[in-house]
């Protein structure tokens, strides 16, 4: 019985993670502008992967591997937002026609 | 500054006195052997006359018109149709060939398969006693096949040497680039990235060292651990810039680490080949399987390979980005 509960809980988490990955993929190909696409991609990189890994943690049970999974989640949560931030910063500093795509500080000041 | 120049001049005059130092000075790049001994003239740039240019342009236009005229160009039409048909035929026949080859393969996991021969049987049965490594794969590639792995490490060394020959810039050029380059838009001194790298870099380095040292106890080894350490170095450079990295990893450290590790691998490896090939007793203790200090030559070789791979990864990044370490 306990095995079944564990299996169902793990698969639910995995399926939620897969669903978020699907939404991410859809968003990446649906949007045309960098910052919009990045928003969609970053969602899967943090939330989707953490849901999938939590599902795998439930499958593996409580042991040393679980700790490693937790460390992987921590690492990804550190690394992915920072890389997204760098891409966004590069886009903002290099795009000369940024006002066409989104509100900038200059416009809001007016 | 002045004192340094004087010292340099002094060194130069001392060098010129010795005859044997001529080779050394040529090696250091102080003296060009063609300078003064050979007439060197800059090449004249070729300038075609405007008449010739116009004629060439006309000819090219005519040619393009003739070739792109699909209605009258019968050869082009035939070629296009035949190309499509042949492409489909080629793809189908290639797929058929591959599928046929796969159908001839023996089914997976049967005892009578040709991959279940005496070689793998010996690795599995005797590997632990002969190499002292719990991880059979590491034991295999670093003892039975150490010669092959030595070649791989040499490939890495030669690859970085080639990239250095092609991309390494002179110090003067590098300094000039720092003042006027087109990388001013690149995110520099980003507070978020620096904060994250401050936390992550030590963790990445420790993990890489763990992977290298645990190569004979579990999954891991020199190649993967070296790649992890190289990635950590690259992260450090991206966050803090080359000036801060050069305080602990500059060209001198790079050369010393890389060449020392390769030579160490060569020495350990050749001792192992010579004793093994001639049936002489190997004096490197195998230790207790499962402990960190076990596995004979595997641990030192793993460390050497790890240093080599980490240096290669970092050097590739630095050379492609900046043209210097």
CSV table of C-alpha atoms in Angstrom, one decimal:
chain,number,residue,atom,x,y,z
A,1,UNK,CA,0.0,0.0,0.0
A,2,UNK,CA,2.8,2.4,1.0
A,3,UNK,CA,4.6,1.6,-2.2
A,4,UNK,CA,1.5,2.5,-4.2
A,5,UNK,CA,1.0,5.8,-2.4
A,6,UNK,CA,4.6,6.6,-3.1
A,7,UNK,CA,4.3,5.7,-6.8
A,8,UNK,CA,1.2,7.8,-7.2
A,9,UNK,CA,2.7,10.8,-5.4
A,10,UNK,CA,5.9,10.6,-7.4
A,11,UNK,CA,4.1,10.3,-10.7
A,12,UNK,CA,1.8,13.2,-9.9
A,13,UNK,CA,4.9,15.4,-9.3
A,14,UNK,CA,6.6,14.2,-12.5
A,15,UNK,CA,3.5,14.8,-14.5
A,16,UNK,CA,3.2,18.4,-13.1
A,17,UNK,CA,6.8,18.9,-14.0
A,18,UNK,CA,6.3,17.6,-17.6
A,19,UNK,CA,3.2,19.8,-18.0
A,20,UNK,CA,5.2,22.9,-17.0
A,21,UNK,CA,7.9,21.8,-19.5
A,22,UNK,CA,5.3,21.6,-22.2
A,23,UNK,CA,4.0,25.1,-21.3
A,24,UNK,CA,7.6,26.3,-21.5
A,25,UNK,CA,8.2,24.8,-24.9
A,26,UNK,CA,4.9,26.3,-26.2
A,27,UNK,CA,5.9,29.7,-24.8
A,28,UNK,CA,9.4,29.6,-26.3
A,29,UNK,CA,8.1,29.0,-29.8
A,30,UNK,CA,4.9,31.2,-29.4
A,31,UNK,CA,6.6,34.4,-28.4
A,32,UNK,CA,8.8,36.3,-30.8
A,33,UNK,CA,10.7,38.7,-28.5
A,34,UNK,CA,13.7,37.8,-26.4
A,35,UNK,CA,12.4,38.9,-23.0
A,36,UNK,CA,9.1,37.2,-23.5
A,37,UNK,CA,10.7,34.0,-24.5
A,38,UNK,CA,13.1,34.2,-21.7
A,39,UNK,CA,10.3,34.5,-19.2
A,40,UNK,CA,8.7,31.3,-20.6
A,41,UNK,CA,12.0,29.4,-20.7
A,42,UNK,CA,13.0,30.4,-17.1
A,43,UNK,CA,9.7,29.0,-15.8
A,44,UNK,CA,10.6,25.5,-16.9
A,45,UNK,CA,14.2,25.8,-15.8
A,46,UNK,CA,13.2,26.5,-12.2
A,47,UNK,CA,9.7,25.2,-11.5
A,48,UNK,CA,9.4,22.4,-14.0
A,49,UNK,CA,12.8,20.9,-13.2
A,50,UNK,CA,12.2,21.2,-9.4
A,51,UNK,CA,8.8,19.4,-9.7
A,52,UNK,CA,10.4,16.6,-11.8
A,53,UNK,CA,13.3,16.2,-9.4
A,54,UNK,CA,10.9,16.2,-6.4
A,55,UNK,CA,9.0,13.3,-8.1
A,56,UNK,CA,12.3,11.4,-8.6
A,57,UNK,CA,13.2,12.1,-4.9
A,58,UNK,CA,9.9,10.5,-3.8
A,59,UNK,CA,10.6,7.5,-6.1
A,60,UNK,CA,14.1,7.0,-4.7
A,61,UNK,CA,13.0,7.2,-1.0
A,62,UNK,CA,14.9,8.8,1.8
A,63,UNK,CA,18.6,8.2,1.3
A,64,UNK,CA,21.8,9.8,0.1
A,65,UNK,CA,20.6,10.1,-3.4
A,66,UNK,CA,17.7,12.3,-2.2
A,67,UNK,CA,20.3,14.7,-0.7
A,68,UNK,CA,22.0,14.8,-4.1
A,69,UNK,CA,18.8,15.6,-5.8
A,70,UNK,CA,18.1,18.4,-3.4
A,71,UNK,CA,21.6,19.8,-4.1
A,72,UNK,CA,20.9,19.7,-7.9
A,73,UNK,CA,17.6,21.6,-7.3
A,74,UNK,CA,19.5,24.2,-5.2
A,75,UNK,CA,22.2,24.5,-7.9
A,76,UNK,CA,19.7,25.0,-10.7
A,77,UNK,CA,17.7,27.6,-8.7
A,78,UNK,CA,21.0,29.5,-8.2
A,79,UNK,CA,22.2,29.2,-11.8
A,80,UNK,CA,19.2,29.5,-14.0
A,81,UNK,CA,17.8,32.9,-12.8
A,82,UNK,CA,21.3,34.4,-12.9
A,83,UNK,CA,21.8,33.4,-16.5
A,84,UNK,CA,18.4,34.7,-17.4
A,85,UNK,CA,19.3,38.0,-15.7
A,86,UNK,CA,22.5,38.2,-17.7
A,87,UNK,CA,20.7,37.6,-21.0
A,88,UNK,CA,18.1,40.3,-20.1
A,89,UNK,CA,20.8,42.7,-19.2
A,90,UNK,CA,22.7,42.1,-22.5
A,91,UNK,CA,19.4,42.6,-24.4
A,92,UNK,CA,18.6,45.9,-22.6
A,93,UNK,CA,22.1,47.3,-23.1
A,94,UNK,CA,22.5,46.3,-26.8
A,95,UNK,CA,19.0,46.8,-28.2
A,96,UNK,CA,18.7,50.3,-29.5
A,97,UNK,CA,15.0,50.1,-30.3
A,98,UNK,CA,13.9,48.8,-26.8
A,99,UNK,CA,11.1,51.3,-26.5
A,100,UNK,CA,9.2,49.5,-29.4
A,101,UNK,CA,9.0,46.3,-27.3
A,102,UNK,CA,8.5,47.3,-23.8
A,103,UNK,CA,8.1,50.2,-21.3
A,104,UNK,CA,11.4,51.7,-20.3
A,105,UNK,CA,12.3,54.0,-17.4
A,106,UNK,CA,12.4,57.0,-19.6
A,107,UNK,CA,8.8,56.6,-20.7
A,108,UNK,CA,7.5,56.0,-17.2
A,109,UNK,CA,9.2,59.2,-16.0
A,110,UNK,CA,7.2,61.3,-18.4
B,1,UNK,CA,60.6,51.3,-15.0
B,2,UNK,CA,64.1,52.8,-15.7
B,3,UNK,CA,65.8,50.2,-13.6
B,4,UNK,CA,64.0,47.4,-15.4
B,5,UNK,CA,65.1,48.7,-18.8
B,6,UNK,CA,68.7,49.0,-17.6
B,7,UNK,CA,68.6,45.4,-16.4
B,8,UNK,CA,67.2,44.3,-19.7
B,9,UNK,CA,69.9,46.1,-21.6
B,10,UNK,CA,72.5,44.5,-19.3
B,11,UNK,CA,71.0,41.1,-19.9
B,12,UNK,CA,71.1,41.8,-23.6
B,13,UNK,CA,74.7,42.8,-23.7
B,14,UNK,CA,75.6,39.8,-21.7
B,15,UNK,CA,73.7,37.6,-24.0
B,16,UNK,CA,75.4,39.0,-27.1
B,17,UNK,CA,78.8,38.2,-25.6
B,18,UNK,CA,78.1,34.5,-25.6
B,19,UNK,CA,78.0,32.7,-28.8
B,20,UNK,CA,75.8,29.9,-27.5
B,21,UNK,CA,73.1,32.3,-26.5
B,22,UNK,CA,72.3,33.2,-30.1
B,23,UNK,CA,70.0,30.3,-30.2
B,24,UNK,CA,68.4,31.3,-26.9
B,25,UNK,CA,67.8,34.9,-28.0
B,26,UNK,CA,66.2,33.6,-31.2
B,27,UNK,CA,64.0,31.3,-29.1
B,28,UNK,CA,63.0,34.2,-26.8
B,29,UNK,CA,62.1,36.3,-29.8
B,30,UNK,CA,64.7,39.0,-29.1
B,31,UNK,CA,66.3,38.6,-32.5
B,32,UNK,CA,64.9,38.0,-35.9
B,33,UNK,CA,67.3,35.9,-38.0
B,34,UNK,CA,66.0,37.5,-41.2
B,35,UNK,CA,66.6,41.0,-39.9
B,36,UNK,CA,69.6,42.6,-41.7
B,37,UNK,CA,70.4,39.4,-43.6
B,38,UNK,CA,67.6,39.5,-46.0
B,39,UNK,CA,65.9,42.2,-48.0
B,40,UNK,CA,62.3,42.5,-46.8
B,41,UNK,CA,59.8,44.6,-48.8
B,42,UNK,CA,56.1,45.0,-48.2
B,43,UNK,CA,54.0,43.4,-50.8
B,44,UNK,CA,52.2,45.7,-53.3
B,45,UNK,CA,48.4,45.5,-53.2
B,46,UNK,CA,46.9,44.3,-56.5
B,47,UNK,CA,44.7,46.9,-58.1
B,48,UNK,CA,42.7,45.9,-61.2
B,49,UNK,CA,42.0,48.5,-63.8
B,50,UNK,CA,38.4,49.8,-63.9
B,51,UNK,CA,38.0,48.5,-67.5
B,52,UNK,CA,38.9,45.0,-66.3
B,53,UNK,CA,36.5,45.3,-63.4
B,54,UNK,CA,33.6,46.3,-65.7
B,55,UNK,CA,34.3,43.5,-68.0
B,56,UNK,CA,34.4,40.9,-65.2
B,57,UNK,CA,31.1,42.3,-63.8
B,58,UNK,CA,29.4,42.1,-67.2
B,59,UNK,CA,30.6,38.5,-67.7
B,60,UNK,CA,29.4,37.5,-64.3
B,61,UNK,CA,26.0,39.1,-65.0
B,62,UNK,CA,25.6,37.4,-68.3
B,63,UNK,CA,26.6,34.1,-66.8
B,64,UNK,CA,24.1,34.4,-63.9
B,65,UNK,CA,21.3,35.3,-66.3
B,66,UNK,CA,22.1,32.3,-68.5
B,67,UNK,CA,22.3,29.9,-65.6
B,68,UNK,CA,19.2,31.2,-63.7
B,69,UNK,CA,17.0,31.3,-66.8
B,70,UNK,CA,15.0,28.2,-65.8
B,71,UNK,CA,12.7,28.3,-68.9
B,72,UNK,CA,15.5,27.9,-71.4
B,73,UNK,CA,18.1,26.1,-69.4
B,74,UNK,CA,17.3,22.5,-70.0
B,75,UNK,CA,20.3,21.1,-68.1
B,76,UNK,CA,19.2,23.0,-65.0
B,77,UNK,CA,15.7,21.6,-65.1
B,78,UNK,CA,16.9,18.1,-65.6
B,79,UNK,CA,19.4,18.5,-62.8
B,80,UNK,CA,16.8,19.8,-60.4
B,81,UNK,CA,14.4,17.0,-61.0
B,82,UNK,CA,17.1,14.3,-60.9
B,83,UNK,CA,18.5,15.8,-57.7
B,84,UNK,CA,15.2,15.5,-55.9
B,85,UNK,CA,14.6,11.9,-57.2
B,86,UNK,CA,18.1,10.9,-56.4
B,87,UNK,CA,18.0,12.5,-52.9
B,88,UNK,CA,14.9,10.5,-52.0
B,89,UNK,CA,16.4,7.3,-53.5
B,90,UNK,CA,19.6,7.8,-51.6
B,91,UNK,CA,17.9,8.5,-48.3
B,92,UNK,CA,15.6,5.5,-48.7
B,93,UNK,CA,18.5,3.1,-49.6
B,94,UNK,CA,20.6,4.4,-46.8
B,95,UNK,CA,17.7,3.9,-44.3
B,96,UNK,CA,17.2,0.4,-45.7
B,97,UNK,CA,20.9,-0.4,-45.4
B,98,UNK,CA,21.0,0.8,-41.7
B,99,UNK,CA,17.8,-1.2,-40.9
B,100,UNK,CA,19.2,-4.3,-42.6
B,101,UNK,CA,22.4,-3.9,-40.5
B,102,UNK,CA,20.4,-3.5,-37.3
B,103,UNK,CA,18.3,-6.6,-38.1
B,104,UNK,CA,21.5,-8.6,-38.3
B,105,UNK,CA,22.6,-7.6,-34.8
B,106,UNK,CA,22.3,-10.1,-32.1
B,107,UNK,CA,19.5,-9.5,-29.5
B,108,UNK,CA,20.5,-7.6,-26.4
B,109,UNK,CA,21.5,-9.4,-23.3
B,110,UNK,CA,22.1,-13.0,-24.5
B,111,UNK,CA,24.9,-15.1,-23.3
B,112,UNK,CA,26.1,-16.1,-26.7
B,113,UNK,CA,26.6,-12.6,-28.0
B,114,UNK,CA,30.0,-11.7,-29.4
B,115,UNK,CA,30.5,-8.9,-26.9
B,116,UNK,CA,30.3,-11.4,-24.0
B,117,UNK,CA,33.8,-12.7,-24.7
B,118,UNK,CA,36.8,-13.5,-22.5
B,119,UNK,CA,38.0,-9.9,-22.4
B,120,UNK,CA,35.0,-8.4,-20.6
B,121,UNK,CA,34.7,-11.6,-18.5
B,122,UNK,CA,38.2,-11.1,-17.3
B,123,UNK,CA,37.6,-7.4,-16.6
B,124,UNK,CA,34.6,-8.3,-14.4
B,125,UNK,CA,36.1,-11.3,-12.6
B,126,UNK,CA,39.7,-10.2,-12.1
B,127,UNK,CA,39.5,-6.4,-12.4
B,128,UNK,CA,39.1,-5.7,-8.7
B,129,UNK,CA,42.1,-7.9,-7.7
B,130,UNK,CA,44.4,-6.7,-10.5
B,131,UNK,CA,43.7,-3.0,-10.4
B,132,UNK,CA,42.4,-2.5,-6.9
B,133,UNK,CA,39.6,-0.2,-8.2
B,134,UNK,CA,36.0,-0.7,-7.2
B,135,UNK,CA,34.8,1.1,-10.4
B,136,UNK,CA,35.7,-1.4,-13.1
B,137,UNK,CA,35.4,1.2,-15.9
B,138,UNK,CA,38.1,3.4,-14.3
B,139,UNK,CA,40.2,0.4,-13.6
B,140,UNK,CA,40.0,-0.6,-17.2
B,141,UNK,CA,40.8,2.7,-18.9
B,142,UNK,CA,43.6,3.7,-16.5
B,143,UNK,CA,45.4,0.4,-16.1
B,144,UNK,CA,44.7,-2.1,-18.9
B,145,UNK,CA,44.2,0.7,-21.4
B,146,UNK,CA,46.4,3.4,-19.8
B,147,UNK,CA,48.4,3.8,-23.0
B,148,UNK,CA,45.2,4.7,-24.9
B,149,UNK,CA,44.2,7.2,-22.3
B,150,UNK,CA,47.7,8.7,-22.4
B,151,UNK,CA,47.1,9.3,-26.1
B,152,UNK,CA,43.8,11.0,-25.3
B,153,UNK,CA,45.5,13.3,-22.8
B,154,UNK,CA,48.2,14.1,-25.4
B,155,UNK,CA,45.4,15.0,-27.9
B,156,UNK,CA,44.0,17.5,-25.4
B,157,UNK,CA,47.5,19.0,-25.0
B,158,UNK,CA,48.1,19.2,-28.8
B,159,UNK,CA,44.7,20.7,-29.3
B,160,UNK,CA,45.4,23.6,-26.8
B,161,UNK,CA,48.8,24.1,-28.4
B,162,UNK,CA,47.2,24.5,-31.8
B,163,UNK,CA,44.6,26.9,-30.5
B,164,UNK,CA,47.3,28.9,-28.8
B,165,UNK,CA,49.3,29.0,-32.0
B,166,UNK,CA,46.3,30.4,-33.9
B,167,UNK,CA,44.6,32.6,-31.4
B,168,UNK,CA,47.2,33.8,-28.8
B,169,UNK,CA,47.9,37.5,-29.1
B,170,UNK,CA,50.9,39.6,-28.1
B,171,UNK,CA,50.9,41.3,-24.8
B,172,UNK,CA,51.0,44.7,-26.4
B,173,UNK,CA,48.0,43.9,-28.6
B,174,UNK,CA,46.1,42.6,-25.5
B,175,UNK,CA,46.7,45.9,-23.7
B,176,UNK,CA,45.6,47.9,-26.6
B,177,UNK,CA,42.4,45.8,-26.8
B,178,UNK,CA,41.7,46.6,-23.2
B,179,UNK,CA,41.5,50.3,-23.9
B,180,UNK,CA,39.5,50.3,-27.1
B,181,UNK,CA,37.4,47.2,-27.6
B,182,UNK,CA,33.9,46.5,-28.8
B,183,UNK,CA,33.0,44.6,-25.7
B,184,UNK,CA,31.9,47.5,-23.7
B,185,UNK,CA,28.3,46.4,-23.8
B,186,UNK,CA,29.2,43.0,-22.3
B,187,UNK,CA,27.9,42.8,-18.7
B,188,UNK,CA,30.8,43.5,-16.5
B,189,UNK,CA,31.0,43.5,-12.7
B,190,UNK,CA,27.4,42.4,-12.4
B,191,UNK,CA,26.5,42.4,-8.7
B,192,UNK,CA,24.1,39.5,-9.0
B,193,UNK,CA,26.4,37.3,-11.0
B,194,UNK,CA,29.3,38.1,-8.7
B,195,UNK,CA,27.3,37.2,-5.6
B,196,UNK,CA,26.2,34.0,-7.1
B,197,UNK,CA,29.7,33.1,-8.3
B,198,UNK,CA,31.1,33.9,-4.9
B,199,UNK,CA,28.9,31.1,-3.4
B,200,UNK,CA,28.9,28.7,-6.3
B,201,UNK,CA,32.6,28.7,-7.4
B,202,UNK,CA,34.0,27.1,-4.2
B,203,UNK,CA,31.2,24.5,-4.3
B,204,UNK,CA,32.0,23.7,-8.0
B,205,UNK,CA,35.7,23.4,-7.3
B,206,UNK,CA,35.1,21.1,-4.3
B,207,UNK,CA,32.7,19.0,-6.3
B,208,UNK,CA,35.2,18.7,-9.1
B,209,UNK,CA,38.0,17.6,-6.7
B,210,UNK,CA,35.5,15.1,-5.2
B,211,UNK,CA,34.8,13.6,-8.6
B,212,UNK,CA,38.5,13.3,-9.4
B,213,UNK,CA,39.4,11.7,-6.1
B,214,UNK,CA,36.4,9.4,-6.2
B,215,UNK,CA,37.1,8.1,-9.7
B,216,UNK,CA,38.2,4.6,-8.6
B,217,UNK,CA,35.4,4.3,-6.0
B,218,UNK,CA,32.4,5.3,-8.0
B,219,UNK,CA,31.3,7.2,-11.1
B,220,UNK,CA,33.7,9.9,-11.9
B,221,UNK,CA,37.3,10.3,-12.8
B,222,UNK,CA,39.8,12.7,-14.3
B,223,UNK,CA,38.0,13.7,-17.4
B,224,UNK,CA,34.6,14.5,-15.8
B,225,UNK,CA,36.1,16.1,-12.7
B,226,UNK,CA,38.5,18.2,-14.8
B,227,UNK,CA,35.6,19.4,-16.9
B,228,UNK,CA,33.8,20.5,-13.7
B,229,UNK,CA,36.8,22.4,-12.4
B,230,UNK,CA,37.3,24.0,-15.8
B,231,UNK,CA,33.6,25.1,-15.8
B,232,UNK,CA,34.1,26.6,-12.4
B,233,UNK,CA,37.1,28.6,-13.6
B,234,UNK,CA,35.1,29.9,-16.6
B,235,UNK,CA,32.3,31.0,-14.2
B,236,UNK,CA,34.9,32.8,-12.1
B,237,UNK,CA,36.3,34.6,-15.2
B,238,UNK,CA,32.9,35.6,-16.4
B,239,UNK,CA,32.0,37.1,-13.0
B,240,UNK,CA,35.2,38.7,-11.9
B,241,UNK,CA,37.2,39.3,-15.1
B,242,UNK,CA,40.6,38.3,-16.2
B,243,UNK,CA,42.6,40.5,-13.9
B,244,UNK,CA,41.4,38.9,-10.8
B,245,UNK,CA,41.7,35.4,-12.3
B,246,UNK,CA,45.3,36.0,-13.3
B,247,UNK,CA,46.2,36.4,-9.6
B,248,UNK,CA,46.0,32.7,-9.2
B,249,UNK,CA,45.7,31.3,-12.7
B,250,UNK,CA,48.0,33.0,-15.2
B,251,UNK,CA,50.0,31.8,-18.1
B,252,UNK,CA,53.0,30.6,-15.9
B,253,UNK,CA,50.7,28.6,-13.6
B,254,UNK,CA,48.9,27.2,-16.7
B,255,UNK,CA,52.1,26.1,-18.3
B,256,UNK,CA,53.5,24.6,-15.2
B,257,UNK,CA,50.4,22.7,-14.2
B,258,UNK,CA,49.7,21.4,-17.7
B,259,UNK,CA,53.2,20.2,-18.5
B,260,UNK,CA,53.9,18.8,-15.0
B,261,UNK,CA,50.7,16.8,-15.1
B,262,UNK,CA,51.4,15.4,-18.6
B,263,UNK,CA,55.0,14.5,-17.7
B,264,UNK,CA,53.9,12.9,-14.4
B,265,UNK,CA,51.3,10.8,-16.3
B,266,UNK,CA,54.0,9.8,-18.8
B,267,UNK,CA,56.4,8.8,-16.0
B,268,UNK,CA,53.9,6.8,-14.0
B,269,UNK,CA,52.4,5.3,-17.1
B,270,UNK,CA,55.8,4.2,-18.6
B,271,UNK,CA,56.8,2.6,-15.3
B,272,UNK,CA,53.6,0.7,-15.3
B,273,UNK,CA,54.0,-0.4,-19.0
B,274,UNK,CA,57.6,-1.4,-18.6
B,275,UNK,CA,57.1,-3.5,-15.5
B,276,UNK,CA,53.9,-5.0,-16.8
B,277,UNK,CA,55.2,-5.8,-20.3
B,278,UNK,CA,58.4,-7.5,-19.0
B,279,UNK,CA,56.7,-9.3,-16.1
B,280,UNK,CA,58.6,-7.4,-13.5
B,281,UNK,CA,57.1,-6.9,-10.1
B,282,UNK,CA,55.0,-3.7,-9.8
B,283,UNK,CA,56.0,-1.9,-6.5
B,284,UNK,CA,53.0,0.4,-6.4
B,285,UNK,CA,50.7,-1.0,-3.6
B,286,UNK,CA,47.1,-1.6,-4.6
B,287,UNK,CA,45.8,-0.8,-1.1
B,288,UNK,CA,42.4,-1.9,0.3
B,289,UNK,CA,39.6,-1.6,-2.3
B,290,UNK,CA,37.1,1.1,-1.3
B,291,UNK,CA,39.6,3.4,0.4
B,292,UNK,CA,40.6,6.6,-1.2
B,293,UNK,CA,44.3,5.7,-1.1
B,294,UNK,CA,43.9,2.5,-3.2
B,295,UNK,CA,44.0,1.4,-6.8
B,296,UNK,CA,47.7,1.7,-7.3
B,297,UNK,CA,48.4,4.1,-10.2
B,298,UNK,CA,44.8,5.0,-10.8
B,299,UNK,CA,44.5,7.9,-8.3
B,300,UNK,CA,47.7,9.8,-9.3
B,301,UNK,CA,46.8,9.4,-13.0
B,302,UNK,CA,43.3,10.6,-12.4
B,303,UNK,CA,44.7,13.7,-10.7
B,304,UNK,CA,47.0,14.3,-13.6
B,305,UNK,CA,44.2,13.9,-16.2
B,306,UNK,CA,42.0,16.2,-14.1
B,307,UNK,CA,44.5,19.0,-14.1
B,308,UNK,CA,45.1,18.6,-17.8
B,309,UNK,CA,41.4,18.7,-18.7
B,310,UNK,CA,40.7,21.7,-16.4
B,311,UNK,CA,43.5,23.6,-18.0
B,312,UNK,CA,42.3,22.7,-21.5
B,313,UNK,CA,38.8,23.8,-20.8
B,314,UNK,CA,39.8,27.1,-19.3
B,315,UNK,CA,42.5,27.8,-22.0
B,316,UNK,CA,40.0,27.2,-24.8
B,317,UNK,CA,37.5,29.7,-23.3
B,318,UNK,CA,40.2,32.3,-22.5
B,319,UNK,CA,41.9,32.0,-25.9
B,320,UNK,CA,38.6,32.3,-27.9
B,321,UNK,CA,37.3,35.2,-25.8
B,322,UNK,CA,40.4,37.3,-25.3
B,323,UNK,CA,43.4,35.8,-27.2
B,324,UNK,CA,45.4,35.2,-24.0
B,325,UNK,CA,45.3,33.5,-20.7
